[in-house]
Every structure is written in C-alpha cells, then in structure tokens.
Short mmCIF file of C-alpha atoms in Angstrom, two decimals:
data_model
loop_
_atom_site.label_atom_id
_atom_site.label_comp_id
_atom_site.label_asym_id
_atom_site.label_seq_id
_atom_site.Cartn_x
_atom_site.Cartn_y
_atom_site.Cartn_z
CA UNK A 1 -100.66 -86.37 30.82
CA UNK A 2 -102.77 -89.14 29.80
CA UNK A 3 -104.86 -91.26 31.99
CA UNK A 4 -103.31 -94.46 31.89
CA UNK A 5 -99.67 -92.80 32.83
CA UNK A 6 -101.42 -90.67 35.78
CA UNK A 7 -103.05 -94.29 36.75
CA UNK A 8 -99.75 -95.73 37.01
CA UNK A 9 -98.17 -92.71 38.58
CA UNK A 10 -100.96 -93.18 41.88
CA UNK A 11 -100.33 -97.28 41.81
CA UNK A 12 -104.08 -97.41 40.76
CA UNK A 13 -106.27 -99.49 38.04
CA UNK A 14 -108.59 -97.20 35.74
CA UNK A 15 -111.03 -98.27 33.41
CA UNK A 16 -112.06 -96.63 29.85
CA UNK A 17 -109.82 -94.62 28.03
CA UNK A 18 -106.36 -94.59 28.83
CA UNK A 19 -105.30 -92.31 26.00
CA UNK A 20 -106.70 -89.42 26.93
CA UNK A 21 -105.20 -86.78 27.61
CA UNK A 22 -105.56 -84.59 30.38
CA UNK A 23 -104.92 -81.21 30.71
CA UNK A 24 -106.04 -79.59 34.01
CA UNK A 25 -107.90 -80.69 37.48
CA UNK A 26 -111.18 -78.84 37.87
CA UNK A 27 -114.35 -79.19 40.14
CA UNK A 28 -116.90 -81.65 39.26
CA UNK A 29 -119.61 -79.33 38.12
CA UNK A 30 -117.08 -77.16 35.80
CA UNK A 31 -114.65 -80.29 34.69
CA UNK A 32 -114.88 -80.90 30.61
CA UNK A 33 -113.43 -83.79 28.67
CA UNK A 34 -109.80 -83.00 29.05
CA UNK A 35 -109.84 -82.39 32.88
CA UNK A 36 -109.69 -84.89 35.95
CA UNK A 37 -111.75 -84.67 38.59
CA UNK A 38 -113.14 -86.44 41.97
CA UNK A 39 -115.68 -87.99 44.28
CA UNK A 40 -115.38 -89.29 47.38
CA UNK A 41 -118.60 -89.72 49.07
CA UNK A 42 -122.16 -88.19 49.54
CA UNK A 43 -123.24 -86.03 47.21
CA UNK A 44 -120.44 -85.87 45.22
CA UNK A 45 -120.81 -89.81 44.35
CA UNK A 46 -124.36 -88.97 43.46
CA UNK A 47 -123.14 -85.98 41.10
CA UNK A 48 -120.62 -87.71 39.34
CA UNK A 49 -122.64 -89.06 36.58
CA UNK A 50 -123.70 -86.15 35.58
CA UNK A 51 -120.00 -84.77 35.37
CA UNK A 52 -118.28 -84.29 31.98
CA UNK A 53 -114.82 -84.52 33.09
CA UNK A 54 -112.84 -86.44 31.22
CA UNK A 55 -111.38 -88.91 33.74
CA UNK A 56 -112.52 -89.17 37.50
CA UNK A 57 -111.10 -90.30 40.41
CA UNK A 58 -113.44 -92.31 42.54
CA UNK A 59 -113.93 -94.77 45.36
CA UNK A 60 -112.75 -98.71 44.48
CA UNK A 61 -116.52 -99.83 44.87
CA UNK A 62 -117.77 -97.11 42.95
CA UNK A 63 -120.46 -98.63 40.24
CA UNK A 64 -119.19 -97.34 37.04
CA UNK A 65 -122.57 -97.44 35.41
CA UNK A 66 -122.92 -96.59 32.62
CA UNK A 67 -119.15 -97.17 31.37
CA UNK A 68 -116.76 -93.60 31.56
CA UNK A 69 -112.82 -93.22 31.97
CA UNK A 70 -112.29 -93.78 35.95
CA UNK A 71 -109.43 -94.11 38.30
CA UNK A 72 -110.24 -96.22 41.08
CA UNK A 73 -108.78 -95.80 44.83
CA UNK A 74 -109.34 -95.69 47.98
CA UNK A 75 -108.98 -91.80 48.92
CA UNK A 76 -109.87 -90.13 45.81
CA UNK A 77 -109.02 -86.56 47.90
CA UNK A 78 -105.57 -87.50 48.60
CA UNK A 79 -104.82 -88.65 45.01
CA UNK A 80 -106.31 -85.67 43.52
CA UNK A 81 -103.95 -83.78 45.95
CA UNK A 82 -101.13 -85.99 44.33
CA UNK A 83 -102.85 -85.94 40.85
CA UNK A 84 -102.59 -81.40 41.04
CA UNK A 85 -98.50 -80.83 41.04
CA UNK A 86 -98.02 -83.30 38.32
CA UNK A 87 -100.80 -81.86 36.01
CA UNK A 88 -100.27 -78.41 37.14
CA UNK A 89 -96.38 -78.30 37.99
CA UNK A 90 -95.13 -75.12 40.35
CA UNK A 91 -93.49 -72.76 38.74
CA UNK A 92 -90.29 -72.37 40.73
CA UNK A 93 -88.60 -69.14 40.86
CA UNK A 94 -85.22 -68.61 39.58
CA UNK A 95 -81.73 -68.83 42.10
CA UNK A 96 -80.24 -65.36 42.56
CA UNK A 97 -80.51 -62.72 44.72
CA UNK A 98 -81.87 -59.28 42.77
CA UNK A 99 -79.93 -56.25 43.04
CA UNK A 100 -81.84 -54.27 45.03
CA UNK A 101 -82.18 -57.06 47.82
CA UNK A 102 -80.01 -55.83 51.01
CA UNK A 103 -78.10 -58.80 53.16
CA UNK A 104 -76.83 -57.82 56.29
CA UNK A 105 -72.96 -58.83 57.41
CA UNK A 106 -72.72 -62.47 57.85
CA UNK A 107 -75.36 -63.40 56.10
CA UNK A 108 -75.50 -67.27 54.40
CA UNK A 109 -77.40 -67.59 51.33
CA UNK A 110 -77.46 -71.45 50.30
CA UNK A 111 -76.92 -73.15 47.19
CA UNK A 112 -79.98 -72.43 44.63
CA UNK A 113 -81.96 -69.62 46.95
CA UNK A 114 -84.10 -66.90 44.82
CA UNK A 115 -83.87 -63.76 46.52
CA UNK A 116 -86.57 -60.89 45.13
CA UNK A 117 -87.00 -57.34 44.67
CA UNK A 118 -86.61 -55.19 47.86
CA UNK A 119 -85.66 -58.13 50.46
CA UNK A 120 -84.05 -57.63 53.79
CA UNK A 121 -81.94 -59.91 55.76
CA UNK A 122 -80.46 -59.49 58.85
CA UNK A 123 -76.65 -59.78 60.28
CA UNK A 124 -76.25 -63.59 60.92
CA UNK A 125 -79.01 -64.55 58.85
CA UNK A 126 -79.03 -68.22 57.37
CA UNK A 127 -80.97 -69.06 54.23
CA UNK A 128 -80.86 -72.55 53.46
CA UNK A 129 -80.32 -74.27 49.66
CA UNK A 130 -83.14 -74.12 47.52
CA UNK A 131 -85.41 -71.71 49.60
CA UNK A 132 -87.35 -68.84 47.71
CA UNK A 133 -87.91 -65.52 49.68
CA UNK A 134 -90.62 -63.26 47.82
CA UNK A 135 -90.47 -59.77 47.41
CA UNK A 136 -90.71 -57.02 50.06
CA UNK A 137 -90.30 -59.56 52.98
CA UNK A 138 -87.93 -58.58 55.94
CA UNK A 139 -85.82 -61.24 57.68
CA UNK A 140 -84.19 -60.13 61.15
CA UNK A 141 -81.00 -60.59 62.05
CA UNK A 142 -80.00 -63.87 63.24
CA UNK A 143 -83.04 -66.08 61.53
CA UNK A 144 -82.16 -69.20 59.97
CA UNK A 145 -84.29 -70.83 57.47
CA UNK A 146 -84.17 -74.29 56.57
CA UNK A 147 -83.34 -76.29 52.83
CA UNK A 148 -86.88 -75.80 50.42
CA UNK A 149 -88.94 -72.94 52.10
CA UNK A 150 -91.35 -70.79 50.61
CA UNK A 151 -91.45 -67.42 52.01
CA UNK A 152 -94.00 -64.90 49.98
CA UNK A 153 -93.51 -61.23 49.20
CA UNK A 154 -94.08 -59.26 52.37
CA UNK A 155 -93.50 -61.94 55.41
CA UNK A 156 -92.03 -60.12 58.05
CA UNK A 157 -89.74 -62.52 60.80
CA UNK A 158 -88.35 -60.92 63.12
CA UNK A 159 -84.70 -61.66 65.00
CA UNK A 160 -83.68 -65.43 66.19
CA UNK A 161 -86.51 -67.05 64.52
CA UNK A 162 -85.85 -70.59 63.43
CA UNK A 163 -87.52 -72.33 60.32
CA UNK A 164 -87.05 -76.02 59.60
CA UNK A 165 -86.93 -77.21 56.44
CA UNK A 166 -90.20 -76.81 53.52
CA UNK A 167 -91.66 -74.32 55.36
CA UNK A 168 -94.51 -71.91 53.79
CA UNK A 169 -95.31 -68.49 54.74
CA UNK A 170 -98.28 -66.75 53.14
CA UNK A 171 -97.76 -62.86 52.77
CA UNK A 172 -98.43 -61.07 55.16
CA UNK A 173 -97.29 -63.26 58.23
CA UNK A 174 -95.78 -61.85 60.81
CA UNK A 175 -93.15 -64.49 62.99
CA UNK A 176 -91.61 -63.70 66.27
CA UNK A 177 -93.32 -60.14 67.08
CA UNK A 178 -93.60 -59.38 70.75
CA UNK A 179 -96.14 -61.73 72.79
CA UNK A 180 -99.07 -59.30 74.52
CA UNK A 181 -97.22 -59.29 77.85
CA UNK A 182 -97.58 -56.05 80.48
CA UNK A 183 -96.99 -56.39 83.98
CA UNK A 184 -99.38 -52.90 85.78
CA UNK A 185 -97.09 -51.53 88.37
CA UNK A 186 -98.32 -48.26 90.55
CA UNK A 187 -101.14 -48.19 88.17
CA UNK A 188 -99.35 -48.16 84.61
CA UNK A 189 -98.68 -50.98 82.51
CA UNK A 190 -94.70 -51.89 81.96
CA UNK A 191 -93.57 -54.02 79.00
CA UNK A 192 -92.39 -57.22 80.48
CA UNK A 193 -89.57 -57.80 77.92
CA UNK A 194 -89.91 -60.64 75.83
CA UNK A 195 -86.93 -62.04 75.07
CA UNK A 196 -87.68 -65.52 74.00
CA UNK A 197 -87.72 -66.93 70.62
CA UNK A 198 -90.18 -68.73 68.11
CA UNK A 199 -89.37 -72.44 66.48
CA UNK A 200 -90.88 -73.86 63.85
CA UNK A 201 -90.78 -76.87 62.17
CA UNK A 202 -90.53 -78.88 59.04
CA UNK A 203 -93.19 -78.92 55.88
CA UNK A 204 -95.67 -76.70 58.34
CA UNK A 205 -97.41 -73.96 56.35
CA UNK A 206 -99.00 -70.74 57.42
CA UNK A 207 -101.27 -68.86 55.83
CA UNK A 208 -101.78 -64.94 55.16
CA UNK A 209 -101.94 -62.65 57.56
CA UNK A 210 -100.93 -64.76 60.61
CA UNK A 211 -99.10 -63.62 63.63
CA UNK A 212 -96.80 -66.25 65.75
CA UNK A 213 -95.54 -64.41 68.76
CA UNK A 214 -91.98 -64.94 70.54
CA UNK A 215 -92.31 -66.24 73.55
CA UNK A 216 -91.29 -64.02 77.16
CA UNK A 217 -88.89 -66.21 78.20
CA UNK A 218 -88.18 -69.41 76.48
CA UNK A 219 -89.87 -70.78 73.30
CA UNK A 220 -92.83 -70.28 71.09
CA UNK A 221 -92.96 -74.10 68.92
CA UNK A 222 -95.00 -75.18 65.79
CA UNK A 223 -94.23 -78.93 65.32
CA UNK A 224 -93.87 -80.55 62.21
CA UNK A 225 -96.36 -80.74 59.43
CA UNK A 226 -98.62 -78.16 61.47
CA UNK A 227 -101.23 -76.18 59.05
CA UNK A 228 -102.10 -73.14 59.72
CA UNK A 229 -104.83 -70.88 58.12
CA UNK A 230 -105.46 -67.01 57.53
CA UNK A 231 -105.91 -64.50 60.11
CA UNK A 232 -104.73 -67.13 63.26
CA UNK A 233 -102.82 -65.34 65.96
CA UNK A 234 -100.89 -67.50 68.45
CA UNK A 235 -99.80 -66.43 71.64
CA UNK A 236 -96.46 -66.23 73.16
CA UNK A 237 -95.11 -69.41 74.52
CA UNK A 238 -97.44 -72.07 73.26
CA UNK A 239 -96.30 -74.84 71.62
CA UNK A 240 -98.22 -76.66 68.70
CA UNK A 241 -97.43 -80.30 68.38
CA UNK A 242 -96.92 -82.36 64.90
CA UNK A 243 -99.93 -82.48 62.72
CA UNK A 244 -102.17 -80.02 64.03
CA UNK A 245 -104.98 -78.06 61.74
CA UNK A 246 -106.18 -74.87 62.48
CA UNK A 247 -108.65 -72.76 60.81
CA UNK A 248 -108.54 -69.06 60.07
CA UNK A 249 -109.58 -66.25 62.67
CA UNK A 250 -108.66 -68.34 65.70
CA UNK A 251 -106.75 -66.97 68.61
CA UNK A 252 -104.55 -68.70 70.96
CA UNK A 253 -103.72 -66.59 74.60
CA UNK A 254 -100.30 -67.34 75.92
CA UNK A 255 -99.07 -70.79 76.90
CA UNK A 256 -101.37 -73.07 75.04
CA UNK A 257 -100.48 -76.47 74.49
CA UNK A 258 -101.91 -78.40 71.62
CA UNK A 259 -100.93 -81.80 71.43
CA UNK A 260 -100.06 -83.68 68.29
CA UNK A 261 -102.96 -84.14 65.13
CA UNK A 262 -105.42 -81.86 66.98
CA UNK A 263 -108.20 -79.97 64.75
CA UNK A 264 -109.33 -76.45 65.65
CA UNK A 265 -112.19 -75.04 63.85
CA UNK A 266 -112.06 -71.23 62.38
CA UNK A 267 -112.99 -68.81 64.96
CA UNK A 268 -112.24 -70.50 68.22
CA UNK A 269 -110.82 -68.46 70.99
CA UNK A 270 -108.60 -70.06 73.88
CA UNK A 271 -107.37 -68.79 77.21
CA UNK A 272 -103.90 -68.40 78.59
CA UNK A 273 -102.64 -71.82 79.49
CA UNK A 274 -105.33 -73.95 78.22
CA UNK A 275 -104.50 -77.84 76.66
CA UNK A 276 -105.86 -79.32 73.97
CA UNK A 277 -104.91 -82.99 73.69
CA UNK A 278 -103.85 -85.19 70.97
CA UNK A 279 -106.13 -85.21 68.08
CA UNK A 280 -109.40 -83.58 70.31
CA UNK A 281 -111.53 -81.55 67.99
CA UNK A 282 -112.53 -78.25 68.63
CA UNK A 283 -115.80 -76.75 66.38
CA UNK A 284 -116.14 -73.80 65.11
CA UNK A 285 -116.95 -70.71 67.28
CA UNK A 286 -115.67 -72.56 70.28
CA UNK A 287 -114.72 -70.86 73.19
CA UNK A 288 -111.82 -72.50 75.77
CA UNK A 289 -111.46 -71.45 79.25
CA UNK A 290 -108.50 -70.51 81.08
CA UNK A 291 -106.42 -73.14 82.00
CA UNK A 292 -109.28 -75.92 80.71
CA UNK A 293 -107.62 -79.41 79.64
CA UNK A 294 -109.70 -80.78 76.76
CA UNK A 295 -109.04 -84.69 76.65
CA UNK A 296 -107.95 -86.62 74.08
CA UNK A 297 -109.81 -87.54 70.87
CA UNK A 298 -113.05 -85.41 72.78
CA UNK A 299 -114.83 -83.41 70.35
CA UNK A 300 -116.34 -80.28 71.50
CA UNK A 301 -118.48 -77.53 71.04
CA UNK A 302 -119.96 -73.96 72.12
CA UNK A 303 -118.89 -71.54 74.75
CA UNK A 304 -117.72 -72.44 77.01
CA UNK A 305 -116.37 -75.51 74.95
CA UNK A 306 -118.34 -78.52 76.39
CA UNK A 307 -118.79 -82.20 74.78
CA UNK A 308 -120.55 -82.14 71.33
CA UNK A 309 -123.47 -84.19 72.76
CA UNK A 310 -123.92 -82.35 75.94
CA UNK A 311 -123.55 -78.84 73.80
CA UNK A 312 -126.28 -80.36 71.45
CA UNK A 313 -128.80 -81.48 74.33
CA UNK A 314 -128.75 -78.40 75.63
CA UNK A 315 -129.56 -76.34 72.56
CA UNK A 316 -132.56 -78.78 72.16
CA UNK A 317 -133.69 -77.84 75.68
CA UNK A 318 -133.40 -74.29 75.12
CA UNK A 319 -135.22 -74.76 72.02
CA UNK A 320 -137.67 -76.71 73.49
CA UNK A 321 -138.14 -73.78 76.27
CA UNK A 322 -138.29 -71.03 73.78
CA UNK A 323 -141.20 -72.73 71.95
CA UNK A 324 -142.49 -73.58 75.02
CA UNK A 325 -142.42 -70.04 76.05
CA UNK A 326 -143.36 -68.34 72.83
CA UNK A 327 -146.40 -70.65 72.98
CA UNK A 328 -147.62 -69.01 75.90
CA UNK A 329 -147.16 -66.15 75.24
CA UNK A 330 -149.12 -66.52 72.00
CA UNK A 331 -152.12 -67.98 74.09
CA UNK A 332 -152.08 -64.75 77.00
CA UNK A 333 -152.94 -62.87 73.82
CA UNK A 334 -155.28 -64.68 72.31
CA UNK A 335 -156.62 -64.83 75.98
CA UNK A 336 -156.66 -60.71 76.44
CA UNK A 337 -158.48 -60.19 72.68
CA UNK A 338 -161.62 -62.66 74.11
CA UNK A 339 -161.31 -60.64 76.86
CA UNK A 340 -161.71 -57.71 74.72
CA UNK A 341 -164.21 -58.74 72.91
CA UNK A 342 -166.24 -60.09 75.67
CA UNK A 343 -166.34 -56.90 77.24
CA UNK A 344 -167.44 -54.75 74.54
#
C-alpha cells in the first residue's frame, strides 16, 4: 500500500513521499524504509527521528524537522490500529464444517461458518453466519453464537451460553463453568446448584485462559465492547457493563458490578458484591473489599483499594518512618562501638 492511498484511507494529510510503498507496521526502533510506524507522545516523539521507518504516523503539531514521509493526526495509536488490518489483512478461514467435527441434533450452522478439526456442538446449538470455531473447542448444548465470532481451537462453553455478535475467544477460555458456590450444612460443604446462565455481548473479546462463570440463579453479563485479558476469572453473577478493560490475572468474587468504561489493572482482586462505577480506575495489585462501592471516575490504589493520593501519602509516611527508624538504629550502634571502645 503506498503512503498517499493509506493517507487517504485515515482522512489524513501526509507530507514527503507518497509513493512509497509500504509493506508491514513495525515498532519504531525495528521499522525500515518500507514499514509504517508511530509516535504519540513522550519518548516516543523524542525517538522518532532517529527511526528509519519509512512513513510515520505522528501528532498534527509534530515538527517534521528535518523533512521525512509523515502522516499527520490526531491519535496516531488509533490510526495505527486502523493502519494494521489493511497492511496486514486477516487471513479468514474457509466456510465448512470438517469431517471429523460432531454436531449434536438440532444444531444451526449459519451461512459461511468454518467449522475445524475435532469440534463439538451441542443439541440446540446455534452458530451464527460467518462465525469461525477453531479446532478442538467444545460447544454445549443449547449455546447460541452470534453473526462474525471468533472462537479459537480449544474454547470450551458450556450449555445455554449466549454470544452476541463479533465475539473473540482466545484458546483456552472456559464460558459458563460452575460459579464457586457451597452452602456447609452439618459440617460438609453441599453444591448449591448453579443453574443460571452467562451473556455476553457484542465485539467483546477475551483472552486465553479465562474463566466466566454461570451465574447460581440468574445471569452472569459482559456488556458490549468489554476487553478482557489472559488468566481473568470472573465470578458467578457479576455483570460487566459496556466498555470495560481488564487486565490479565485479575479475579472477580461473585456479584460484582462494574459499571460501563471502567479500567482494572492486571492483578487486582475483588470481593463478593463489590461495585466499581463508571469509568473508576483500579491500579494494578489492587485489592477491593467486600461489598466496597468505588465511585465514579475515582482512581485508586493499594490494599485495601484507597484514593491514589491518599495511597501515595501514605507510602511517603511509611517511607519517611522507615528512614527515620533505620537512622536510629544506625546511630544506637555507632553509640554501643564508642562505648566499646571507651571501655577498653
């Protein structure tokens, strides 16, 4: 693709030479003179001179000095995002269901669906047209999965699940298990059945190895455009609003609420019943109490999770009181060897 059609292509003005051609979309430090690359801000703005990609995508007030082949706009990460399908265009797999591929009675296969090597589906299952299910991967009875999903070899969803439409499971995932639910009676622990479902939405994506349980009674829900990364687990009957991030190794107890374009860092743990309002921010290695609201647009920090400020103030002060303490320490030593000394 050459620069001035990818220019176009983003509705944005470059500058240089809108010939050439580009091939692939690489990192700044490893892009050569027939791949795009980007800079948004920081460091990356101060590295970008000394890139040799062939065409950048940078900020509209970036100085473009000396002269090189830019694109200029205003969110360089977002049109690189754009920029990647069209230079490096998905390979889609082809419709048909393989031979060895088992479909239960009832099932619906849609217009266009690829069906792999050694897939399972369910009585009453429902794929829907265009969908691509990789190999391996077991779908209960009864699931129904929207137009356009992804689902990649070895995804396991069990019975009554619901996908919307463009959906993307990693391998690995495991969607609608049992939620962690005992009830101890006369000293033993009894299953309390779970016989609720799990709903998720359209274009939300989950990565490898995650584990969405069914609710107990009623419904687990991932809202639409939700992203979620390796290793999460989430709890029977929460429900995820529209837009929400969450990074890998973070588990969510049962009944969370997370309200619409909220971030969770990677490793944050949250108890039973907890809410996170719309678009709070919760850092990395955060820990949420039990039944804890965390307001709206707060950012916070620590365990347990407390206001970034307040969780920053009081690291300083412990700081401060280690230093303060190691200090004396130091001089009850120094005090003892005079001592010593004196004496002999």
């Amino acid at each position: 693709m050459r620069v001035r059609e990818l220019a176009a292509w983003l509705d944005a003005g470059f500058e240089g030479d809108g010939d050439r051609e580009i091939r692939r979309v690489a990192p700044l430090e490893d892009a050569g003179p027939e791949d795009l690359s980007f800079a948004s801000r920081g460091r990356a703005l101060k590295q970008a001179g000394e890139s040799k990609a062939g065409c950048l995508l940078v900020p509209v007030d970036y100085g473009n000095d000396p002269p090189r082949t830019i694109i200029r706009t205003s969110d360089p990460r977002g049109a690189a995002a754009r920029a990647i399908p069209k230079i490096h265009p998905r390979i889609d797999p082809q419709p048909g269901i393989h031979p060895t591929a088992v479909l239960g009675p009832g099932a619906i296969i849609g217009y266009g669906v690829s069906i792999a090597p050694m897939v399972v589906i369910g009585a009453g299952g429902k794929v829907g047209a265009g969908s691509a299910i990789g190999a391996g991967s077991v779908i209960g009875d009864y699931v129904r999965i929207g137009a356009g999903c992804t689902i990649h070899p070895r995804v396991t969803i069990y019975r009554e699940v619901v996908l919307g439409d463009e959906v993307v499971l990693h391998s690995g995932c495991v969607i609608g298990a049992d939620g962690f639910g005992f009830v101890l009676a006369d000293g033993i622990y009894e299953k309390f059945p779970q016989v609720g479902r799990v709903e998720i939405g359209n274009r939300v994506e989950i990565g490898a190895n995650s584990c969405i349980d069914r609710a107990a009674l009623g419904v687990t829900s991932i809202g639409d455009g939700t992203k979620i990364d390796n290793l999460v687990h989430i709890g029977h009957n929460c429900r995820i609003g529209r837009h929400v991030v969450i990074a890998a190794q973070t588990g969510l107890s049962g009944g969370v609420v997370v309200d619409d374009y909220a971030v969770i860092g990677g490793q944050v743990g949250i108890g039973d019943k907890a809410r996170i309002e719309s678009r709070a921010v919760l850092g990395s290695g955060s820990g949420v109490l039990t039944s804890k609201i965390v307001r709206a647009g707060q950012v916070v920090w620590g365990t347990p999770a407390r206001p970034l400020k307040e969780c920053l103030e009081q690291m300083a002060v412990l700081s401060r009181l280690t230093k303060k303490k190691r200090s004396q320490e130091n001089r009850s030593q120094e005090s003892g060897v005079r001592s010593q000394n004196s004496g002999g």
